[in-house]
């Protein structure tokens, strides 16, 4: 079972929109989920609930079918032979059609409820809740998904930064898609977070596959303060991560999205006005820049699919 976390150190990186565009490609072209073996998308961004809103599921969220309920209560490992029989998983929201996938029940959403706390102490992702840690509930959830229901992938739309829910998402995942704008603040912040992953065992364990994805990239070459972009941005990211991680890291870093001719994901103007899925649009409705963005989404989906890192 693939476990994937779409993560950004700061808000505004376009993380949820990127995940929203990549997930249907993973589903349609690689994973091919079914109602019997569905993909489960988990929204852990409780501050903005980005994926829940993108999928128009915010009105279907209840106190008992959200990520806060999963983490705040011991996960019930009992259940029937089908996900539809499990007392918690049966409440997940079918969203396949919202991703453009024909089988609506083949992709299920575990949504987040706006501003609902996990428990009495949401600042510590290992805080006890009724004698059960949040991570223990998540681990049992993942084990049941894989061992009992043959779920092919669990995909997290993470919270941002070094927050409790970001750490839970990234600890649970074996593949972390690090989404960043190519600015100094984003690059350095992401670097510091990942170094913390390496050095602080209380935060996250090692052994992750980390895919570095610059996002919202202008397509024009420009010179700013004597630096030529995007060449200087590519060099900055490579230098920041290569120096610290190549020799000492217990994680594996993927630089595939830093190629000069295919650098990151282009900025898409329509996303300034409406967050949308390019994959579901007819080709003749996409402009040239959107076609490039769609091809980069395909590239990222292929990178994720090719990583051999099961939970």
mmCIF file of C-alpha atoms in Angstrom:
data_model
loop_
_atom_site.group_PDB
_atom_site.id
_atom_site.type_symbol
_atom_site.label_atom_id
_atom_site.label_comp_id
_atom_site.label_asym_id
_atom_site.label_seq_id
_atom_site.Cartn_x
_atom_site.Cartn_y
_atom_site.Cartn_z
ATOM 1 C CA UNK A 1 0.000 0.000 0.000
ATOM 2 C CA UNK A 2 1.409 3.373 -0.982
ATOM 3 C CA UNK A 3 1.225 6.087 1.678
ATOM 4 C CA UNK A 4 1.778 9.575 0.252
ATOM 5 C CA UNK A 5 1.809 12.965 1.982
ATOM 6 C CA UNK A 6 1.504 16.194 0.004
ATOM 7 C CA UNK A 7 3.269 18.666 2.291
ATOM 8 C CA UNK A 8 4.340 22.320 2.234
ATOM 9 C CA UNK A 9 6.349 24.192 4.842
ATOM 10 C CA UNK A 10 4.203 27.313 4.360
ATOM 11 C CA UNK A 11 0.737 28.038 3.122
ATOM 12 C CA UNK A 12 0.358 29.472 -0.366
ATOM 13 C CA UNK A 13 2.493 26.859 -2.109
ATOM 14 C CA UNK A 14 -0.517 25.500 -4.005
ATOM 15 C CA UNK A 15 -0.207 22.131 -2.269
ATOM 16 C CA UNK A 16 -3.901 21.165 -2.202
ATOM 17 C CA UNK A 17 -4.456 22.258 -5.810
ATOM 18 C CA UNK A 18 -1.416 20.264 -6.903
ATOM 19 C CA UNK A 19 -2.617 17.165 -5.045
ATOM 20 C CA UNK A 20 -6.099 17.676 -6.503
ATOM 21 C CA UNK A 21 -4.558 17.558 -9.993
ATOM 22 C CA UNK A 22 -2.159 14.658 -9.422
ATOM 23 C CA UNK A 23 -4.525 12.250 -7.611
ATOM 24 C CA UNK A 24 -6.821 11.571 -10.613
ATOM 25 C CA UNK A 25 -3.761 10.799 -12.779
ATOM 26 C CA UNK A 26 -2.473 8.361 -10.179
ATOM 27 C CA UNK A 27 -5.915 6.770 -10.014
ATOM 28 C CA UNK A 28 -6.718 6.577 -13.720
ATOM 29 C CA UNK A 29 -3.295 5.799 -15.187
ATOM 30 C CA UNK A 30 -1.574 3.772 -12.470
ATOM 31 C CA UNK A 31 -3.492 2.551 -9.416
ATOM 32 C CA UNK A 32 -6.908 1.818 -10.958
ATOM 33 C CA UNK A 33 -8.817 1.616 -7.665
ATOM 34 C CA UNK A 34 -12.212 -0.044 -7.328
ATOM 35 C CA UNK A 35 -15.053 0.184 -4.836
ATOM 36 C CA UNK A 36 -13.705 -3.004 -3.265
ATOM 37 C CA UNK A 37 -10.111 -1.644 -3.124
ATOM 38 C CA UNK A 38 -10.447 2.146 -3.002
ATOM 39 C CA UNK A 39 -7.903 4.923 -2.646
ATOM 40 C CA UNK A 40 -8.446 6.852 0.599
ATOM 41 C CA UNK A 41 -7.655 10.579 0.571
ATOM 42 C CA UNK A 42 -7.130 12.060 4.043
ATOM 43 C CA UNK A 43 -7.518 15.818 4.644
ATOM 44 C CA UNK A 44 -5.389 16.706 7.679
ATOM 45 C CA UNK A 45 -5.372 20.463 7.088
ATOM 46 C CA UNK A 46 -7.869 21.325 9.804
ATOM 47 C CA UNK A 47 -7.146 25.069 9.548
ATOM 48 C CA UNK A 48 -8.325 25.404 5.947
ATOM 49 C CA UNK A 49 -9.671 21.930 4.985
ATOM 50 C CA UNK A 50 -8.457 22.549 1.435
ATOM 51 C CA UNK A 51 -9.146 19.143 -0.070
ATOM 52 C CA UNK A 52 -12.542 18.854 1.624
ATOM 53 C CA UNK A 53 -13.577 22.169 0.054
ATOM 54 C CA UNK A 54 -12.097 21.358 -3.368
ATOM 55 C CA UNK A 55 -14.185 18.181 -3.419
ATOM 56 C CA UNK A 56 -17.277 20.085 -2.224
ATOM 57 C CA UNK A 57 -17.544 17.762 0.753
ATOM 58 C CA UNK A 58 -17.576 20.360 3.524
ATOM 59 C CA UNK A 59 -21.336 19.997 4.073
ATOM 60 C CA UNK A 60 -21.005 16.218 4.426
ATOM 61 C CA UNK A 61 -18.552 16.364 7.324
ATOM 62 C CA UNK A 62 -19.833 15.223 10.711
ATOM 63 C CA UNK A 63 -18.331 14.838 14.168
ATOM 64 C CA UNK A 64 -17.881 11.119 13.536
ATOM 65 C CA UNK A 65 -16.503 10.912 9.980
ATOM 66 C CA UNK A 66 -13.614 13.408 10.161
ATOM 67 C CA UNK A 67 -9.854 13.170 10.750
ATOM 68 C CA UNK A 68 -10.271 14.678 14.220
ATOM 69 C CA UNK A 69 -12.524 11.800 15.264
ATOM 70 C CA UNK A 70 -10.091 9.213 13.899
ATOM 71 C CA UNK A 71 -7.138 10.644 15.813
ATOM 72 C CA UNK A 72 -9.010 11.575 18.957
ATOM 73 C CA UNK A 73 -10.477 8.123 19.585
ATOM 74 C CA UNK A 74 -8.942 4.640 19.553
ATOM 75 C CA UNK A 75 -9.468 3.313 16.023
ATOM 76 C CA UNK A 76 -11.866 0.380 15.922
ATOM 77 C CA UNK A 77 -10.013 -2.479 14.231
ATOM 78 C CA UNK A 78 -13.167 -4.554 14.000
ATOM 79 C CA UNK A 79 -15.411 -4.552 10.972
ATOM 80 C CA UNK A 80 -16.804 -6.638 8.165
ATOM 81 C CA UNK A 81 -15.223 -7.968 5.024
ATOM 82 C CA UNK A 82 -15.941 -4.765 3.141
ATOM 83 C CA UNK A 83 -15.028 -1.154 3.907
ATOM 84 C CA UNK A 84 -18.754 -0.466 3.687
ATOM 85 C CA UNK A 85 -19.256 -2.684 6.740
ATOM 86 C CA UNK A 86 -16.684 -0.959 8.969
ATOM 87 C CA UNK A 87 -18.260 1.369 11.572
ATOM 88 C CA UNK A 88 -15.869 4.238 10.768
ATOM 89 C CA UNK A 89 -14.752 3.602 7.182
ATOM 90 C CA UNK A 90 -18.355 3.179 6.036
ATOM 91 C CA UNK A 91 -18.813 6.897 6.772
ATOM 92 C CA UNK A 92 -16.062 8.036 4.390
ATOM 93 C CA UNK A 93 -17.299 10.209 1.540
ATOM 94 C CA UNK A 94 -17.177 8.787 -2.032
ATOM 95 C CA UNK A 95 -15.457 11.392 -4.252
ATOM 96 C CA UNK A 96 -14.290 9.483 -7.332
ATOM 97 C CA UNK A 97 -16.535 11.469 -9.664
ATOM 98 C CA UNK A 98 -15.246 14.745 -8.222
ATOM 99 C CA UNK A 99 -11.768 13.682 -9.350
ATOM 100 C CA UNK A 100 -13.098 12.726 -12.785
ATOM 101 C CA UNK A 101 -12.950 8.998 -12.011
ATOM 102 C CA UNK A 102 -15.878 6.927 -13.281
ATOM 103 C CA UNK A 103 -16.357 4.823 -10.138
ATOM 104 C CA UNK A 104 -17.414 7.255 -7.425
ATOM 105 C CA UNK A 105 -16.853 4.679 -4.652
ATOM 106 C CA UNK A 106 -13.299 3.948 -5.822
ATOM 107 C CA UNK A 107 -11.910 7.072 -4.139
ATOM 108 C CA UNK A 108 -13.015 7.848 -0.575
ATOM 109 C CA UNK A 109 -12.392 11.024 1.409
ATOM 110 C CA UNK A 110 -11.649 11.191 5.120
ATOM 111 C CA UNK A 111 -12.441 14.907 5.519
ATOM 112 C CA UNK A 112 -11.412 17.489 8.071
ATOM 113 C CA UNK A 113 -13.873 19.562 10.059
ATOM 114 C CA UNK A 114 -13.104 23.278 10.197
ATOM 115 C CA UNK A 115 -11.521 24.359 13.495
ATOM 116 C CA UNK A 116 -12.411 21.155 15.338
ATOM 117 C CA UNK A 117 -9.628 20.213 17.744
ATOM 118 C CA UNK A 118 -8.205 16.694 17.902
ATOM 119 C CA UNK A 119 -8.351 16.626 21.671
ATOM 120 C CA UNK A 120 -7.347 18.569 24.735
ATOM 121 C CA UNK A 121 -3.745 18.967 23.559
ATOM 122 C CA UNK A 122 -3.482 19.191 19.783
ATOM 123 C CA UNK A 123 -0.017 20.776 19.967
ATOM 124 C CA UNK A 124 1.590 17.393 20.629
ATOM 125 C CA UNK A 125 1.003 14.693 18.045
ATOM 126 C CA UNK A 126 1.953 12.030 20.580
ATOM 127 C CA UNK A 127 -0.339 13.342 23.313
ATOM 128 C CA UNK A 128 -2.480 10.673 24.883
ATOM 129 C CA UNK A 129 -6.204 10.656 24.241
ATOM 130 C CA UNK A 130 -8.080 8.191 26.399
ATOM 131 C CA UNK A 131 -4.915 6.143 26.800
ATOM 132 C CA UNK A 132 -4.335 6.101 23.039
ATOM 133 C CA UNK A 133 -1.844 8.246 21.090
ATOM 134 C CA UNK A 134 -2.880 9.985 17.894
ATOM 135 C CA UNK A 135 -0.168 8.175 15.950
ATOM 136 C CA UNK A 136 -1.297 4.817 17.318
ATOM 137 C CA UNK A 137 -4.800 5.444 15.975
ATOM 138 C CA UNK A 138 -3.305 6.402 12.606
ATOM 139 C CA UNK A 139 -1.109 3.296 12.501
ATOM 140 C CA UNK A 140 -4.070 1.032 13.270
ATOM 141 C CA UNK A 141 -6.105 2.805 10.612
ATOM 142 C CA UNK A 142 -3.362 2.191 8.019
ATOM 143 C CA UNK A 143 -2.892 -1.420 9.067
ATOM 144 C CA UNK A 144 -6.604 -2.149 8.741
ATOM 145 C CA UNK A 145 -6.719 -0.409 5.343
ATOM 146 C CA UNK A 146 -3.849 -2.517 4.035
ATOM 147 C CA UNK A 147 -4.317 -5.867 5.722
ATOM 148 C CA UNK A 148 -8.091 -6.198 5.763
ATOM 149 C CA UNK A 149 -9.388 -4.114 2.889
ATOM 150 C CA UNK A 150 -6.511 -4.186 0.396
ATOM 151 C CA UNK A 151 -6.480 -0.396 0.004
ATOM 152 C CA UNK A 152 -3.874 0.374 -2.708
ATOM 153 C CA UNK A 153 -3.024 3.901 -1.506
ATOM 154 C CA UNK A 154 -3.690 6.342 1.319
ATOM 155 C CA UNK A 155 -2.967 9.930 0.287
ATOM 156 C CA UNK A 156 -2.679 12.786 2.804
ATOM 157 C CA UNK A 157 -3.307 16.438 2.041
ATOM 158 C CA UNK A 158 -1.117 17.589 4.902
ATOM 159 C CA UNK A 159 -1.238 20.571 7.162
ATOM 160 C CA UNK A 160 1.618 23.079 6.784
ATOM 161 C CA UNK A 161 4.883 23.564 8.647
ATOM 162 C CA UNK A 162 5.951 21.807 11.816
ATOM 163 C CA UNK A 163 2.417 21.349 13.138
ATOM 164 C CA UNK A 164 0.941 18.346 14.886
ATOM 165 C CA UNK A 165 -1.093 17.216 11.898
ATOM 166 C CA UNK A 166 1.739 17.815 9.414
ATOM 167 C CA UNK A 167 3.967 15.594 11.506
ATOM 168 C CA UNK A 168 1.279 12.920 11.739
ATOM 169 C CA UNK A 169 0.787 12.947 7.948
ATOM 170 C CA UNK A 170 4.502 12.806 7.230
ATOM 171 C CA UNK A 171 5.188 10.149 9.859
ATOM 172 C CA UNK A 172 2.406 7.985 8.441
ATOM 173 C CA UNK A 173 3.588 8.361 4.833
ATOM 174 C CA UNK A 174 6.527 6.671 3.153
ATOM 175 C CA UNK A 175 6.504 9.198 0.275
ATOM 176 C CA UNK A 176 6.514 12.925 1.103
ATOM 177 C CA UNK A 177 5.840 15.276 -1.805
ATOM 178 C CA UNK A 178 7.403 18.564 -0.627
ATOM 179 C CA UNK A 179 5.675 21.410 -2.467
ATOM 180 C CA UNK A 180 7.424 24.792 -2.402
ATOM 181 C CA UNK A 181 7.681 28.078 -4.193
ATOM 182 C CA UNK A 182 11.301 28.658 -5.263
ATOM 183 C CA UNK A 183 11.853 31.533 -2.817
ATOM 184 C CA UNK A 184 14.514 31.708 -0.132
ATOM 185 C CA UNK A 185 11.913 31.529 2.639
ATOM 186 C CA UNK A 186 10.211 28.447 1.230
ATOM 187 C CA UNK A 187 13.434 26.638 0.367
ATOM 188 C CA UNK A 188 15.174 27.340 3.673
ATOM 189 C CA UNK A 189 12.055 26.580 5.713
ATOM 190 C CA UNK A 190 11.559 23.255 3.959
ATOM 191 C CA UNK A 191 15.245 22.445 4.456
ATOM 192 C CA UNK A 192 15.034 23.193 8.197
ATOM 193 C CA UNK A 193 11.919 21.057 8.549
ATOM 194 C CA UNK A 194 13.506 18.105 6.798
ATOM 195 C CA UNK A 195 16.679 18.431 8.847
ATOM 196 C CA UNK A 196 14.442 18.272 11.902
ATOM 197 C CA UNK A 197 12.952 15.107 10.477
ATOM 198 C CA UNK A 198 16.454 13.673 10.359
ATOM 199 C CA UNK A 199 17.674 14.824 13.769
ATOM 200 C CA UNK A 200 14.650 14.658 16.066
ATOM 201 C CA UNK A 201 13.368 11.125 16.556
ATOM 202 C CA UNK A 202 10.368 12.463 18.475
ATOM 203 C CA UNK A 203 9.153 14.255 15.355
ATOM 204 C CA UNK A 204 9.470 11.815 12.474
ATOM 205 C CA UNK A 205 11.396 8.695 11.642
ATOM 206 C CA UNK A 206 13.710 8.448 8.662
ATOM 207 C CA UNK A 207 13.458 6.113 5.707
ATOM 208 C CA UNK A 208 11.185 8.401 3.691
ATOM 209 C CA UNK A 209 11.214 9.128 -0.018
ATOM 210 C CA UNK A 210 11.079 12.926 -0.386
ATOM 211 C CA UNK A 211 10.102 14.369 -3.783
ATOM 212 C CA UNK A 212 11.041 18.064 -4.084
ATOM 213 C CA UNK A 213 8.446 19.903 -6.203
ATOM 214 C CA UNK A 214 8.812 23.626 -7.001
ATOM 215 C CA UNK A 215 5.318 24.914 -7.731
ATOM 216 C CA UNK A 216 3.672 28.021 -9.214
ATOM 217 C CA UNK A 217 6.756 28.668 -11.382
ATOM 218 C CA UNK A 218 6.730 31.590 -13.870
ATOM 219 C CA UNK A 219 7.643 30.410 -17.351
ATOM 220 C CA UNK A 220 9.502 33.545 -18.436
ATOM 221 C CA UNK A 221 13.229 33.853 -17.864
ATOM 222 C CA UNK A 222 13.979 37.003 -15.871
ATOM 223 C CA UNK A 223 16.935 38.682 -14.180
ATOM 224 C CA UNK A 224 16.372 39.957 -10.631
ATOM 225 C CA UNK A 225 19.160 41.522 -8.575
ATOM 226 C CA UNK A 226 21.657 40.152 -11.035
ATOM 227 C CA UNK A 227 20.350 36.573 -10.748
ATOM 228 C CA UNK A 228 18.984 34.788 -13.772
ATOM 229 C CA UNK A 229 15.794 32.820 -13.091
ATOM 230 C CA UNK A 230 14.968 29.953 -13.196
ATOM 231 C CA UNK A 231 18.636 28.854 -13.336
ATOM 232 C CA UNK A 232 19.501 30.509 -10.011
ATOM 233 C CA UNK A 233 16.425 28.984 -8.327
ATOM 234 C CA UNK A 234 17.370 25.513 -9.537
ATOM 235 C CA UNK A 235 20.926 25.967 -8.257
ATOM 236 C CA UNK A 236 19.696 27.284 -4.902
ATOM 237 C CA UNK A 237 17.410 24.308 -4.279
ATOM 238 C CA UNK A 238 19.977 21.747 -5.405
ATOM 239 C CA UNK A 239 22.706 23.325 -3.279
ATOM 240 C CA UNK A 240 20.551 23.714 -0.168
ATOM 241 C CA UNK A 241 19.483 20.085 -0.174
ATOM 242 C CA UNK A 242 22.472 18.337 -1.704
ATOM 243 C CA UNK A 243 24.984 19.767 0.787
ATOM 244 C CA UNK A 244 23.069 18.630 3.846
ATOM 245 C CA UNK A 245 21.309 15.504 2.737
ATOM 246 C CA UNK A 246 23.233 13.470 0.194
ATOM 247 C CA UNK A 247 25.822 12.045 2.576
ATOM 248 C CA UNK A 248 24.095 12.006 5.956
ATOM 249 C CA UNK A 249 20.394 11.545 5.260
ATOM 250 C CA UNK A 250 18.571 8.344 6.070
ATOM 251 C CA UNK A 251 15.893 9.497 3.646
ATOM 252 C CA UNK A 252 15.970 9.314 -0.151
ATOM 253 C CA UNK A 253 15.589 12.613 -2.021
ATOM 254 C CA UNK A 254 14.214 12.850 -5.549
ATOM 255 C CA UNK A 255 15.333 15.840 -7.647
ATOM 256 C CA UNK A 256 13.474 14.840 -10.828
ATOM 257 C CA UNK A 257 11.328 18.004 -10.843
ATOM 258 C CA UNK A 258 14.449 20.214 -10.891
ATOM 259 C CA UNK A 259 15.470 19.500 -14.493
ATOM 260 C CA UNK A 260 16.319 22.705 -16.373
ATOM 261 C CA UNK A 261 13.910 22.002 -19.229
ATOM 262 C CA UNK A 262 11.113 20.718 -16.977
ATOM 263 C CA UNK A 263 11.477 22.794 -13.828
ATOM 264 C CA UNK A 264 8.625 22.318 -11.370
ATOM 265 C CA UNK A 265 4.956 23.047 -12.044
ATOM 266 C CA UNK A 266 4.105 26.215 -14.005
ATOM 267 C CA UNK A 267 1.884 28.910 -12.562
ATOM 268 C CA UNK A 268 -1.670 28.471 -13.883
ATOM 269 C CA UNK A 269 -3.645 31.697 -14.129
ATOM 270 C CA UNK A 270 -7.038 30.024 -13.816
ATOM 271 C CA UNK A 271 -6.014 28.806 -10.353
ATOM 272 C CA UNK A 272 -5.891 32.444 -9.238
ATOM 273 C CA UNK A 273 -9.662 32.538 -9.677
ATOM 274 C CA UNK A 274 -10.862 28.960 -9.331
ATOM 275 C CA UNK A 275 -9.048 25.878 -8.080
ATOM 276 C CA UNK A 276 -9.696 23.295 -10.743
ATOM 277 C CA UNK A 277 -8.532 19.951 -12.165
ATOM 278 C CA UNK A 278 -6.817 20.217 -15.550
ATOM 279 C CA UNK A 279 -6.997 16.449 -15.983
ATOM 280 C CA UNK A 280 -10.779 16.530 -16.274
ATOM 281 C CA UNK A 281 -10.819 19.282 -18.920
ATOM 282 C CA UNK A 282 -10.957 18.579 -22.687
ATOM 283 C CA UNK A 283 -7.570 19.236 -24.280
ATOM 284 C CA UNK A 284 -8.972 21.959 -26.541
ATOM 285 C CA UNK A 285 -10.053 23.949 -23.460
ATOM 286 C CA UNK A 286 -6.489 24.169 -22.105
ATOM 287 C CA UNK A 287 -4.101 26.935 -23.088
ATOM 288 C CA UNK A 288 -0.446 26.196 -23.818
ATOM 289 C CA UNK A 289 0.673 26.920 -20.258
ATOM 290 C CA UNK A 290 -2.007 24.652 -18.803
ATOM 291 C CA UNK A 291 -0.969 21.861 -21.153
ATOM 292 C CA UNK A 292 2.582 22.168 -19.844
ATOM 293 C CA UNK A 293 1.293 22.083 -16.263
ATOM 294 C CA UNK A 294 -0.740 18.946 -16.998
ATOM 295 C CA UNK A 295 2.334 17.219 -18.432
ATOM 296 C CA UNK A 296 4.284 18.103 -15.274
ATOM 297 C CA UNK A 297 1.459 16.654 -13.157
ATOM 298 C CA UNK A 298 1.780 13.493 -15.222
ATOM 299 C CA UNK A 299 5.527 13.468 -14.627
ATOM 300 C CA UNK A 300 5.033 13.826 -10.871
ATOM 301 C CA UNK A 301 2.426 11.039 -10.856
ATOM 302 C CA UNK A 302 4.876 8.782 -12.688
ATOM 303 C CA UNK A 303 7.661 9.605 -10.194
ATOM 304 C CA UNK A 304 5.374 8.768 -7.271
ATOM 305 C CA UNK A 305 4.175 5.560 -8.903
ATOM 306 C CA UNK A 306 7.719 4.390 -9.643
ATOM 307 C CA UNK A 307 8.890 4.790 -6.030
ATOM 308 C CA UNK A 308 8.919 1.356 -4.434
ATOM 309 C CA UNK A 309 7.995 2.314 -0.884
ATOM 310 C CA UNK A 310 5.032 0.508 0.603
ATOM 311 C CA UNK A 311 3.682 1.059 4.111
#
